[in-house]
Coordinates of C-alpha atoms in Angstrom, one line a residue:
M271 CA -73.1 72.5 9.9
R272 CA -76.6 72.0 8.6
A273 CA -76.9 70.5 5.2
A274 CA -78.2 72.7 2.4
P275 CA -81.8 72.0 1.4
T276 CA -82.0 69.7 -1.6
T277 CA -84.2 72.2 -3.4
M278 CA -81.2 74.3 -4.2
W279 CA -80.1 71.7 -6.8
R280 CA -83.2 72.5 -8.8
S281 CA -82.1 76.0 -9.8
P282 CA -81.3 76.4 -13.5
A283 CA -77.7 77.5 -12.7
C284 CA -77.1 74.5 -10.5
L285 CA -78.6 72.1 -13.0
L286 CA -76.3 73.4 -15.6
V287 CA -73.2 73.0 -13.4
A288 CA -74.4 69.4 -12.5
A289 CA -74.8 68.6 -16.2
V290 CA -71.3 69.8 -17.0
L291 CA -69.9 67.8 -14.1
L292 CA -71.7 64.7 -15.2
S293 CA -70.5 65.2 -18.7
A294 CA -66.9 65.5 -17.5
V295 CA -67.2 62.3 -15.4
A296 CA -68.7 60.5 -18.4
A297 CA -65.9 61.7 -20.7
A298 CA -63.3 60.6 -18.2
T299 CA -64.8 57.2 -17.9
A300 CA -65.5 56.7 -21.6
G301 CA -64.9 53.1 -22.6
E302 CA -65.1 52.0 -19.0
E303 CA -68.8 51.4 -18.9
Y304 CA -69.8 48.7 -16.5
V305 CA -70.5 45.5 -18.4
K306 CA -71.9 42.6 -16.3
Y307 CA -70.3 39.7 -18.4
K308 CA -66.9 41.2 -17.8
D309 CA -67.3 41.2 -14.0
P310 CA -65.7 38.1 -12.5
K311 CA -67.6 38.6 -9.3
K312 CA -70.9 37.9 -10.9
P313 CA -72.3 34.4 -11.1
I314 CA -71.4 32.6 -14.3
G315 CA -75.1 32.2 -15.2
E316 CA -75.7 36.0 -15.1
R317 CA -72.5 36.6 -17.1
V318 CA -73.6 34.1 -19.8
D319 CA -77.1 35.6 -20.0
D320 CA -75.7 39.2 -20.3
L321 CA -73.2 38.4 -23.0
L322 CA -75.7 36.3 -25.0
S323 CA -78.2 39.2 -24.9
R324 CA -75.6 41.4 -26.6
M325 CA -74.6 39.0 -29.4
T326 CA -75.7 39.1 -33.0
L327 CA -76.5 35.9 -34.9
A328 CA -73.1 36.1 -36.7
E329 CA -71.3 36.3 -33.3
K330 CA -73.3 33.3 -32.0
I331 CA -72.5 31.1 -35.0
G332 CA -68.9 32.2 -34.7
Q333 CA -68.8 30.8 -31.2
M334 CA -70.1 27.5 -32.5
S335 CA -67.3 27.2 -35.0
Q336 CA -63.9 25.5 -34.4
I337 CA -61.4 25.8 -37.2
E338 CA -58.0 24.4 -37.9
R339 CA -54.9 26.3 -36.8
A340 CA -53.5 26.6 -40.3
N341 CA -56.6 28.7 -41.3
A342 CA -56.8 30.8 -38.1
T343 CA -55.4 34.0 -39.3
S344 CA -56.2 37.2 -37.5
A345 CA -58.4 38.3 -40.4
V346 CA -60.4 35.1 -40.4
I347 CA -60.9 35.1 -36.6
E348 CA -62.1 38.7 -36.7
K349 CA -64.3 38.3 -39.7
Y350 CA -66.1 35.1 -38.5
F351 CA -66.0 35.8 -34.8
V352 CA -64.3 32.4 -34.5
G353 CA -65.0 30.8 -31.1
S354 CA -62.4 28.0 -31.1
V355 CA -59.3 26.9 -32.9
L356 CA -57.7 23.4 -32.9
S357 CA -54.5 21.6 -33.9
G358 CA -55.2 18.5 -35.8
G359 CA -52.9 15.6 -35.3
G360 CA -49.4 16.8 -36.2
S361 CA -50.5 20.4 -36.9
V362 CA -47.8 22.6 -35.4
P363 CA -46.5 26.2 -35.7
S364 CA -43.2 24.9 -37.1
E365 CA -41.2 21.6 -37.0
K366 CA -40.0 21.0 -33.4
A367 CA -41.6 24.2 -32.2
T368 CA -40.7 25.3 -28.7
A369 CA -43.1 26.1 -26.0
K370 CA -42.4 29.8 -26.6
E371 CA -43.3 29.5 -30.3
W372 CA -46.6 27.7 -29.4
Q373 CA -47.4 30.5 -26.9
Q374 CA -46.7 33.2 -29.5
M375 CA -49.0 31.5 -32.0
V376 CA -51.9 31.1 -29.5
A377 CA -51.4 34.7 -28.2
K378 CA -51.6 36.1 -31.7
M379 CA -54.9 34.3 -32.4
Q380 CA -56.2 35.3 -29.0
K381 CA -55.4 39.0 -29.5
A382 CA -57.4 38.9 -32.8
A383 CA -60.4 37.5 -30.9
L384 CA -60.1 40.1 -28.2
K385 CA -60.2 42.9 -30.9
T386 CA -63.8 41.8 -31.9
R387 CA -66.7 43.9 -30.8
L388 CA -67.4 41.9 -27.7
G389 CA -63.9 40.6 -27.1
I390 CA -64.9 36.9 -26.6
P391 CA -61.7 34.9 -26.2
I392 CA -61.1 31.8 -28.3
I393 CA -60.7 28.4 -26.7
Y394 CA -57.7 26.5 -28.3
G395 CA -58.0 22.7 -28.3
I396 CA -55.5 19.9 -29.0
D397 CA -55.3 16.1 -28.7
A398 CA -53.3 15.4 -25.5
V399 CA -54.2 11.7 -25.2
H400 CA -50.9 10.4 -23.6
G401 CA -49.2 13.5 -22.5
H402 CA -49.1 16.7 -24.7
N403 CA -48.4 14.4 -27.6
N404 CA -48.4 16.8 -30.5
V405 CA -45.5 18.8 -29.1
H406 CA -41.8 18.1 -29.6
N407 CA -40.0 17.4 -26.3
A408 CA -43.2 16.8 -24.3
T409 CA -43.4 14.0 -21.9
I410 CA -45.1 11.0 -23.6
F411 CA -46.9 8.8 -21.1
P412 CA -48.0 5.2 -21.7
H413 CA -51.2 5.1 -23.8
N414 CA -54.4 4.4 -21.9
V415 CA -54.3 0.6 -22.2
G416 CA -51.1 0.7 -20.2
L417 CA -52.6 3.0 -17.6
G418 CA -55.4 0.5 -17.2
A419 CA -52.9 -2.2 -16.4
T420 CA -51.6 -0.1 -13.4
R421 CA -55.0 -0.1 -11.7
D422 CA -53.8 3.0 -10.0
P423 CA -56.2 6.1 -10.2
K424 CA -53.9 8.2 -8.1
L425 CA -51.1 7.7 -10.6
V426 CA -53.5 8.5 -13.5
K427 CA -54.6 11.7 -11.8
R428 CA -50.9 12.8 -11.5
I429 CA -50.5 12.1 -15.2
G430 CA -53.5 14.3 -15.9
Q431 CA -52.0 17.1 -13.8
S432 CA -48.7 16.8 -15.6
T433 CA -50.4 16.8 -19.0
A434 CA -52.3 19.9 -18.1
H435 CA -49.1 21.7 -17.0
E436 CA -47.4 20.8 -20.3
A437 CA -50.4 22.0 -22.3
R438 CA -50.5 25.2 -20.4
A439 CA -46.7 25.5 -21.1
T440 CA -47.6 26.0 -24.7
G441 CA -50.5 28.3 -24.0
I442 CA -53.2 25.7 -24.7
P443 CA -56.1 25.6 -22.3
Y444 CA -58.3 22.8 -23.8
T445 CA -57.5 19.1 -24.5
F446 CA -59.4 16.5 -26.4
A447 CA -59.0 14.0 -23.6
P448 CA -59.7 11.6 -21.9
C449 CA -60.9 8.9 -24.2
V450 CA -63.3 6.9 -22.1
A451 CA -64.1 4.2 -24.6
V452 CA -64.7 0.7 -23.4
C453 CA -62.9 -1.4 -26.1
R454 CA -64.7 -4.7 -26.5
D455 CA -62.7 -5.9 -29.5
P456 CA -58.9 -5.5 -29.8
R457 CA -59.1 -5.5 -33.6
W458 CA -60.3 -1.9 -33.2
G459 CA -57.5 0.5 -34.3
R460 CA -58.2 2.8 -31.3
C461 CA -58.1 0.1 -28.7
Y462 CA -54.9 1.4 -27.1
E463 CA -56.8 4.7 -26.3
S464 CA -59.2 2.7 -24.1
Y465 CA -58.2 1.9 -20.5
S466 CA -59.9 -1.5 -20.5
E467 CA -62.6 -3.8 -21.8
D468 CA -64.1 -3.6 -18.3
T469 CA -66.6 -0.8 -17.7
K470 CA -65.7 -0.4 -14.0
L471 CA -62.0 -0.1 -14.7
V472 CA -62.7 2.6 -17.3
Q473 CA -64.9 4.4 -14.8
L474 CA -62.2 4.3 -12.2
M475 CA -59.6 5.8 -14.5
T476 CA -62.0 8.4 -15.9
S477 CA -62.9 9.6 -12.4
A478 CA -59.1 10.2 -11.8
M479 CA -58.1 11.7 -15.2
V480 CA -60.8 14.3 -15.4
P481 CA -59.9 16.0 -12.1
G482 CA -56.3 15.5 -13.0
L483 CA -56.7 17.6 -16.1
Q484 CA -59.3 20.1 -14.8
G485 CA -58.7 20.2 -11.0
D486 CA -61.0 18.9 -8.2
A487 CA -64.4 20.3 -8.2
P488 CA -65.5 21.5 -4.7
A489 CA -67.9 19.5 -2.6
R490 CA -71.5 19.9 -3.6
H491 CA -70.5 21.3 -7.0
P492 CA -73.7 20.9 -9.1
K493 CA -73.7 17.8 -11.2
G494 CA -72.9 18.4 -14.8
T495 CA -71.7 22.0 -14.4
P496 CA -68.3 22.4 -16.0
F497 CA -65.4 23.1 -13.6
V498 CA -61.8 24.1 -14.3
A499 CA -59.7 25.1 -11.3
G500 CA -57.3 27.6 -12.7
G501 CA -54.4 28.6 -14.9
M502 CA -52.5 25.3 -14.4
N503 CA -55.5 23.2 -15.4
V504 CA -57.2 22.6 -18.7
A505 CA -60.7 22.0 -19.9
G506 CA -61.2 18.3 -20.7
C507 CA -63.2 16.4 -23.3
A508 CA -64.7 13.0 -22.6
K509 CA -64.8 11.0 -25.9
H510 CA -66.2 9.5 -28.1
F511 CA -69.8 9.4 -27.2
V512 CA -71.0 6.7 -27.1
G513 CA -70.3 3.0 -27.9
D514 CA -67.2 3.7 -30.1
G515 CA -65.4 0.7 -28.5
G516 CA -68.2 -1.7 -29.3
T517 CA -68.4 -1.5 -33.1
R518 CA -69.0 -4.7 -35.1
D519 CA -65.7 -6.6 -35.7
G520 CA -63.8 -3.8 -34.1
I521 CA -64.0 -1.7 -37.3
N522 CA -63.4 2.0 -36.6
E523 CA -66.4 4.2 -37.1
N524 CA -68.6 1.2 -37.7
N525 CA -72.0 0.3 -36.3
T526 CA -72.5 -0.7 -32.6
V527 CA -75.3 -3.2 -32.4
L528 CA -76.6 -3.3 -28.9
S529 CA -79.8 -3.0 -26.9
F530 CA -80.3 0.2 -25.1
H531 CA -79.9 -1.6 -21.8
D532 CA -76.5 -3.0 -22.9
L533 CA -75.4 0.4 -24.3
M534 CA -76.2 2.0 -21.0
R535 CA -74.6 -0.9 -19.0
I536 CA -71.3 -1.2 -20.9
H537 CA -70.5 2.1 -22.6
M538 CA -72.5 4.9 -20.8
P539 CA -71.2 4.8 -17.2
P540 CA -67.8 6.5 -17.8
Y541 CA -69.6 9.5 -19.2
D542 CA -71.7 9.8 -16.1
D543 CA -68.5 9.7 -14.1
A544 CA -67.0 12.4 -16.3
V545 CA -70.1 14.6 -16.0
I546 CA -70.1 14.2 -12.2
K547 CA -66.5 15.4 -12.1
G548 CA -67.4 18.5 -14.0
V549 CA -66.0 17.6 -17.5
A550 CA -66.1 20.7 -19.7
S551 CA -67.0 19.0 -23.0
V552 CA -68.0 15.8 -24.6
M553 CA -67.0 14.7 -28.2
I554 CA -69.3 12.7 -30.3
S555 CA -68.3 9.5 -32.0
Y556 CA -68.1 8.9 -35.8
S557 CA -69.7 5.5 -35.1
S558 CA -73.4 4.5 -35.2
W559 CA -75.7 2.9 -32.8
N560 CA -78.1 0.4 -34.4
G561 CA -77.7 2.1 -37.7
V562 CA -78.1 5.7 -36.6
K563 CA -75.0 8.0 -36.8
M564 CA -74.1 9.3 -33.3
H565 CA -73.8 12.8 -34.6
E566 CA -77.5 12.9 -35.5
N567 CA -78.7 11.0 -32.5
R568 CA -80.9 13.5 -30.7
F569 CA -82.1 10.8 -28.2
L570 CA -78.6 10.0 -26.9
I571 CA -77.1 13.5 -27.1
T572 CA -80.0 15.6 -25.9
D573 CA -82.4 13.3 -24.0
I574 CA -79.7 11.2 -22.3
L575 CA -76.5 13.2 -22.1
K576 CA -77.9 16.6 -21.6
N577 CA -81.2 15.9 -19.9
K578 CA -80.8 12.6 -18.0
L579 CA -77.1 12.9 -17.1
K580 CA -77.5 16.7 -16.6
F581 CA -74.5 17.7 -18.7
R582 CA -74.2 21.4 -18.9
G583 CA -70.9 21.8 -20.7
F584 CA -70.7 21.8 -24.5
V585 CA -71.0 19.0 -27.0
I586 CA -68.4 19.0 -29.8
T587 CA -68.2 17.1 -33.1
D588 CA -65.2 15.1 -34.2
W589 CA -63.1 16.2 -37.2
Q590 CA -65.4 17.1 -40.2
A591 CA -68.0 14.8 -38.6
V592 CA -71.0 16.8 -39.9
D593 CA -69.9 16.0 -43.5
R594 CA -69.5 12.3 -42.6
I595 CA -73.1 11.5 -41.5
T596 CA -73.7 11.0 -45.3
T597 CA -72.1 8.7 -47.8
P598 CA -70.2 10.1 -49.6
P599 CA -69.1 12.7 -47.1
H600 CA -70.4 16.3 -47.6
K601 CA -73.4 15.1 -49.7
H602 CA -76.5 17.1 -48.6
Y603 CA -74.3 19.2 -46.3
Y604 CA -77.0 21.8 -45.7
H605 CA -79.3 19.0 -44.4
S606 CA -76.5 17.4 -42.4
I607 CA -76.0 20.7 -40.5
Q608 CA -79.7 20.8 -39.6
E609 CA -79.6 17.2 -38.4
T610 CA -76.6 17.6 -36.2
I611 CA -77.5 20.9 -34.6
H612 CA -81.0 19.6 -33.9
A613 CA -79.5 16.5 -32.3
G614 CA -77.7 18.7 -29.8
I615 CA -74.3 19.5 -31.2
D616 CA -73.0 22.8 -29.8
M617 CA -69.5 23.3 -31.3
V618 CA -68.7 22.1 -34.8
M619 CA -65.2 21.0 -35.8
I620 CA -65.0 22.4 -39.3
P621 CA -61.3 22.7 -40.0
Y622 CA -61.6 23.9 -43.6
D623 CA -65.2 24.5 -44.7
Y624 CA -66.1 27.1 -42.1
P625 CA -67.4 29.7 -44.7
E626 CA -69.9 27.2 -46.1
F627 CA -70.9 26.1 -42.6
V628 CA -71.5 29.7 -41.4
D629 CA -73.5 30.6 -44.5
D630 CA -75.7 27.5 -44.3
L631 CA -76.4 27.7 -40.6
T632 CA -77.1 31.5 -40.9
T633 CA -79.6 30.8 -43.6
Q634 CA -81.3 28.0 -41.7
V635 CA -81.7 30.1 -38.5
S636 CA -83.0 33.0 -40.6
N637 CA -85.6 30.9 -42.3
G638 CA -86.7 29.1 -39.2
S639 CA -85.4 25.7 -40.1
I640 CA -83.2 25.8 -37.0
K641 CA -84.7 27.5 -34.0
L642 CA -82.8 30.4 -32.4
D643 CA -83.5 28.7 -29.0
R644 CA -81.2 25.8 -30.1
I645 CA -78.5 28.3 -31.1
N646 CA -78.8 30.1 -27.8
D647 CA -78.5 26.9 -25.9
A648 CA -75.3 25.9 -27.8
V649 CA -73.7 29.3 -27.3
S650 CA -74.7 29.5 -23.6
R651 CA -72.9 26.1 -23.1
I652 CA -69.7 27.3 -24.8
L653 CA -69.7 30.6 -22.9
R654 CA -70.3 28.7 -19.6
V655 CA -67.1 26.7 -20.2
K656 CA -65.1 29.8 -21.1
F657 CA -66.2 31.7 -18.0
A658 CA -65.6 28.6 -15.8
M659 CA -62.1 28.4 -17.2
G660 CA -61.3 32.0 -16.4
L661 CA -60.6 32.7 -20.1
F662 CA -62.1 36.2 -19.9
E663 CA -59.8 37.2 -17.0
N664 CA -56.7 35.4 -18.3
P665 CA -57.0 34.9 -22.1
L666 CA -53.3 35.0 -22.9
P667 CA -50.6 32.3 -22.4
D668 CA -48.4 32.6 -19.3
P669 CA -44.7 32.8 -20.3
R670 CA -43.7 31.6 -16.8
L671 CA -45.1 28.2 -17.6
A672 CA -42.9 27.4 -20.6
G673 CA -40.5 25.4 -18.5
E674 CA -43.2 22.9 -17.7
L675 CA -42.8 21.2 -21.1
G676 CA -40.9 18.0 -20.7
D677 CA -40.3 18.7 -17.0
K678 CA -38.1 16.3 -15.1
E679 CA -40.7 15.6 -12.5
H680 CA -43.2 14.7 -15.3
R681 CA -40.7 12.3 -16.8
Q682 CA -40.3 10.6 -13.4
I683 CA -44.1 10.2 -13.2
A684 CA -44.0 8.7 -16.7
R685 CA -41.2 6.3 -15.8
E686 CA -43.2 5.2 -12.8
A687 CA -46.2 4.7 -15.0
V688 CA -44.2 2.6 -17.4
R689 CA -43.0 0.2 -14.7
R690 CA -46.4 0.0 -13.1
S691 CA -48.0 -0.8 -16.5
L692 CA -45.9 -3.7 -17.6
V693 CA -47.6 -7.1 -17.2
L694 CA -45.5 -10.2 -16.6
L695 CA -47.3 -13.1 -18.4
K696 CA -44.7 -15.8 -18.1
N697 CA -41.6 -16.1 -15.9
G698 CA -39.7 -19.4 -16.4
K699 CA -40.4 -22.6 -18.3
S700 CA -42.2 -25.4 -16.5
G701 CA -40.1 -26.9 -13.8
E702 CA -37.4 -24.2 -14.1
K703 CA -36.6 -21.2 -11.9
P704 CA -38.1 -17.8 -12.7
M705 CA -36.0 -15.9 -15.3
L706 CA -36.9 -12.5 -14.0
P707 CA -35.5 -10.3 -12.6
L708 CA -32.4 -10.4 -14.9
S709 CA -28.9 -10.2 -13.5
K710 CA -27.2 -6.8 -14.0
K711 CA -23.8 -8.4 -13.8
A712 CA -24.1 -10.8 -16.8
G713 CA -21.0 -11.3 -18.8
K714 CA -22.6 -10.9 -22.2
I715 CA -26.2 -10.4 -23.3
L716 CA -28.0 -10.1 -26.6
V717 CA -30.6 -7.5 -27.3
A718 CA -32.6 -8.0 -30.5
G719 CA -35.8 -6.9 -32.3
S720 CA -37.2 -4.0 -34.2
H721 CA -38.6 -2.2 -31.1
A722 CA -35.5 -2.4 -28.8
H723 CA -34.0 0.9 -30.1
N724 CA -36.8 2.8 -31.7
L725 CA -38.4 5.6 -29.7
G726 CA -41.2 6.2 -32.2
F727 CA -42.3 2.6 -32.1
Q728 CA -42.2 2.8 -28.3
C729 CA -44.6 5.7 -28.3
G730 CA -47.0 4.6 -30.9
G731 CA -49.7 6.6 -32.7
W732 CA -50.7 10.1 -31.7
T733 CA -47.1 11.1 -31.1
V734 CA -45.9 14.3 -32.7
S735 CA -47.8 13.3 -35.8
W736 CA -51.3 11.8 -36.1
Q737 CA -50.3 8.3 -37.1
G738 CA -46.9 8.4 -35.2
Q739 CA -43.7 7.3 -36.9
G740 CA -40.6 5.2 -36.2
G741 CA -37.1 6.4 -35.4
N742 CA -35.2 8.0 -32.6
N743 CA -35.5 11.7 -33.8
V744 CA -39.2 11.9 -33.1
T745 CA -38.9 13.6 -29.8
A746 CA -36.8 13.5 -26.6
G747 CA -36.8 10.2 -24.6
T748 CA -35.0 7.0 -23.8
T749 CA -35.2 3.7 -25.8
I750 CA -35.4 0.3 -24.1
L751 CA -31.9 -0.5 -25.4
E752 CA -30.5 2.7 -23.9
A753 CA -32.3 1.9 -20.6
I754 CA -30.8 -1.6 -20.6
K755 CA -27.3 -0.2 -21.2
A756 CA -27.8 2.2 -18.3
A757 CA -29.0 -0.5 -16.0
V758 CA -26.4 -3.3 -16.4
D759 CA -22.9 -3.4 -14.9
E760 CA -20.2 -1.5 -16.8
S761 CA -18.4 -4.8 -17.5
T762 CA -21.4 -6.4 -19.2
V763 CA -21.1 -6.7 -23.0
I764 CA -24.2 -6.0 -25.0
D765 CA -24.7 -7.2 -28.6
Y766 CA -27.6 -5.4 -30.3
T767 CA -29.2 -6.3 -33.6
E768 CA -32.6 -5.6 -35.0
H769 CA -32.9 -8.8 -37.0
P770 CA -30.2 -11.3 -36.0
D771 CA -28.9 -14.0 -38.3
K772 CA -29.8 -17.4 -36.9
S773 CA -26.5 -19.0 -37.9
S774 CA -24.5 -16.2 -36.3
I775 CA -26.5 -16.6 -33.1
A776 CA -25.9 -20.3 -33.1
E777 CA -22.1 -19.8 -33.3
S778 CA -22.1 -17.6 -30.2
A779 CA -25.2 -18.7 -28.3
K780 CA -23.2 -20.2 -25.4
E781 CA -21.5 -16.8 -24.8
Y782 CA -24.8 -15.1 -23.9
D783 CA -26.1 -15.2 -20.4
Y784 CA -29.6 -14.3 -21.8
A785 CA -31.3 -12.4 -24.5
V786 CA -33.9 -9.6 -24.4
V787 CA -36.1 -9.7 -27.5
V788 CA -38.2 -6.5 -28.1
V789 CA -40.8 -6.7 -30.9
G790 CA -44.3 -5.4 -31.7
E791 CA -46.5 -3.2 -33.7
E792 CA -45.5 -0.2 -35.7
P793 CA -47.4 3.0 -34.9
Y794 CA -50.9 3.6 -36.1
A795 CA -54.0 5.6 -35.2
E796 CA -57.8 5.2 -35.8
T797 CA -58.8 3.3 -39.0
E798 CA -55.2 2.7 -40.0
G799 CA -54.9 0.5 -37.0
D800 CA -57.9 -1.7 -37.7
N801 CA -56.5 -5.3 -37.9
L802 CA -58.5 -8.5 -38.3
N803 CA -55.6 -10.9 -37.8
L804 CA -53.6 -9.3 -34.9
T805 CA -50.4 -11.2 -35.7
I806 CA -47.0 -9.9 -34.6
P807 CA -45.6 -8.0 -37.6
S808 CA -42.7 -9.6 -39.4
P809 CA -39.9 -10.2 -38.6
G810 CA -41.0 -10.3 -35.0
P811 CA -42.1 -14.0 -35.0
E812 CA -38.8 -15.0 -36.8
V813 CA -36.7 -13.1 -34.3
I814 CA -38.5 -14.8 -31.3
K815 CA -38.1 -18.3 -32.8
D816 CA -34.5 -17.8 -33.8
V817 CA -33.3 -16.2 -30.6
C818 CA -35.4 -18.0 -28.1
G819 CA -34.6 -21.3 -29.7
L820 CA -30.9 -20.9 -29.0
V821 CA -30.6 -18.5 -26.0
K822 CA -32.5 -18.1 -22.8
C823 CA -34.8 -15.2 -23.5
V824 CA -37.4 -12.7 -22.3
V825 CA -39.7 -11.3 -24.9
V826 CA -41.0 -7.8 -24.4
L827 CA -44.0 -7.1 -26.7
V828 CA -44.6 -3.4 -27.6
S829 CA -48.2 -3.1 -28.8
G830 CA -51.5 -1.3 -28.4
R831 CA -53.4 -4.6 -27.6
P832 CA -53.0 -8.3 -27.2
L833 CA -51.6 -10.0 -30.3
V834 CA -51.4 -13.7 -31.4
V835 CA -48.5 -15.2 -29.3
E836 CA -49.7 -18.7 -28.5
P837 CA -47.5 -20.3 -31.3
Y838 CA -44.4 -18.8 -29.7
I839 CA -45.1 -18.7 -26.0
G840 CA -43.5 -22.2 -25.4
A841 CA -40.2 -21.0 -26.8
M842 CA -40.1 -18.0 -24.4
D843 CA -38.5 -18.2 -21.0
A844 CA -40.3 -15.0 -19.9
F845 CA -42.9 -12.8 -21.6
V846 CA -43.8 -9.2 -20.8
A847 CA -46.6 -7.1 -22.2
A848 CA -45.2 -3.5 -22.4
W849 CA -48.1 -1.9 -24.3
L850 CA -47.0 1.5 -25.7
P851 CA -44.8 2.8 -22.9
G852 CA -43.9 6.3 -24.3
T853 CA -40.7 8.2 -24.0
E854 CA -39.4 6.8 -20.7
G855 CA -37.8 3.5 -21.5
H856 CA -36.0 3.4 -18.2
G857 CA -39.3 2.2 -16.7
V858 CA -38.9 -1.1 -18.7
A859 CA -35.4 -1.7 -17.4
D860 CA -36.5 -0.8 -13.8
V861 CA -38.6 -4.0 -13.6
L862 CA -36.6 -6.3 -16.0
F863 CA -33.6 -5.9 -13.7
G864 CA -35.5 -5.9 -10.4
D865 CA -35.1 -2.4 -9.1
H866 CA -38.9 -2.5 -8.9
G867 CA -41.3 -5.5 -9.0
F868 CA -43.8 -6.4 -11.6
T869 CA -47.3 -5.3 -10.5
G870 CA -49.3 -4.8 -13.7
K871 CA -52.5 -6.7 -14.4
L872 CA -54.1 -7.3 -17.8
P873 CA -56.6 -4.5 -18.6
R874 CA -58.1 -6.8 -21.2
T875 CA -58.4 -10.5 -22.1
W876 CA -55.5 -12.1 -24.0
F877 CA -57.1 -14.3 -26.6
K878 CA -55.7 -17.5 -28.0
S879 CA -56.9 -17.0 -31.5
V880 CA -58.7 -14.1 -33.3
D881 CA -61.5 -16.6 -34.1
Q882 CA -62.5 -16.2 -30.5
L883 CA -63.1 -12.4 -30.9
P884 CA -64.9 -10.5 -29.6
M885 CA -64.3 -12.2 -26.2
N886 CA -64.5 -10.3 -22.9
F887 CA -64.4 -11.2 -19.2
G888 CA -67.7 -12.6 -18.1
D889 CA -68.7 -14.0 -21.5
K890 CA -70.4 -17.4 -21.6
H891 CA -67.6 -19.1 -23.6
Y892 CA -64.6 -17.5 -22.0
N893 CA -61.4 -19.4 -22.9
P894 CA -58.5 -17.0 -23.0
L895 CA -54.7 -17.6 -23.2
F896 CA -54.5 -15.2 -20.2
P897 CA -57.6 -13.9 -18.5
F898 CA -58.5 -10.3 -17.7
G899 CA -56.7 -9.3 -14.5
F900 CA -53.9 -11.8 -14.9
G901 CA -50.4 -10.7 -14.1
L902 CA -47.5 -12.4 -12.3
T903 CA -45.7 -10.4 -9.6
T904 CA -42.1 -10.2 -8.6
K905 CA -40.4 -8.6 -5.6
P906 CA -37.9 -5.8 -6.1

């Protein structure tokens, strides 16, 4: 049949009918208008541009704001168009909250964000620096210094994957990890967050942890473009940019005095590796470089990180860091905002003062003090990460993942990491047979020391709370004493005491086949851990001298860094650096009793005296007690 001529559609009656039909179609599809930024088939760049073009200044500044969980009510999120929420150290929905409770909290916040005019989802961030460490019952892996001792990037990648799974179990898609600091002085309170004093080792581990958390970027993925593989992965955050591990005297947040050449040679390479792997964000350090606060250093943030290294994710501040570029903090806050935004900060961690921040930034953009182009760049970077993560398509937590928290397979990986991280520094006195591995069929043994049966001490800082805490009710796990009891023969008698009396030991010394002495540092984080003397805390030295003077002994040191041991090393029959092993104490027993051999190598130089510090491998006057890379091995 021949088609009707198109001219018939021009008659008034037909035009009226067409108009009615179009109106009906429009009515039927009301609210379903095609919007480019909501189309997952479109390239991310086009989605970012489309969404940005629709946003008001208030919505843009909202995206740049990250507020603390405790303040993130639905009303606040909707009023301020909040772009991100975080949990500070120890900030939880409730004490010992379950994965389900975490998911419910995140979902409530996300639903508030989705109700805003443009429906831009929030990105929820949390510190997950050795496992999902804020959450009760999560698997707590060894801190980074211990992972550096493993020299095993494949293991580190598996730890990143496990951490991502456990974060997603609680509905959280963004972690402030990894810390890629190169710690050049163990007096620094964050030294355990650093894989090593050696730049190349930090690079090796960074290149494994970033894809562990985020997933492997495809071949030919553009350098610097953020990449997150899917719903089982999280966005990562390389921190703290740059030189935080090189501050004078190891004082936290202090001044790093270095030439540009040495800054680039020692501290910058891990960031380049993270950018190559598609890291989603970079957190700036509280510290300074040659007297200039990093948070206001436009040269390093914009010229080097963004332009030279081609980083296209977003740059985030540390906690209340805008306030802290002045002394006292928050003085000249209006000016501090201007300095940091101009320097290249994209997202501002303002846990409490967000109304003041929003008002001040709005005023400065409105009066031209801060250019709108700078705001658009910041928001584009944040949106780019959110699109790359798939947050617009899957903004809500997945209830099916709740079982990933504390998963048995993750704990097995952690146990493997513990045994691979232990470094054997002495095994037998001169002219005598090696002491390790220990016999499982001993008649009677003594276990002594403050850290033998204390899960909180074993995990260290950044465990459930910010500073960490002692005790065995911190989270789920196995202490070293419990692991020893499980490893030895049923007939073996174990005497345990935290601080044994010397006279009582002397009376029964001949009854013991050997002693295991476990001592070390109590938990700390950041500035609280700065320590200029690095001695073993009391009564550790007394326990070593009293026990090892009377019974054949192995000393296991639980610490975030090398400590002064030279005065006691002669009394020890064997000496093991256990770092901060986390929840899986079985890993310690696995190597003490020879189920697995010792393979760990020192990730940092073990000094004789603090007077030598800072002292690092390759220095001109290098005279350590144990050199970088040292570690005795045993066969399983």
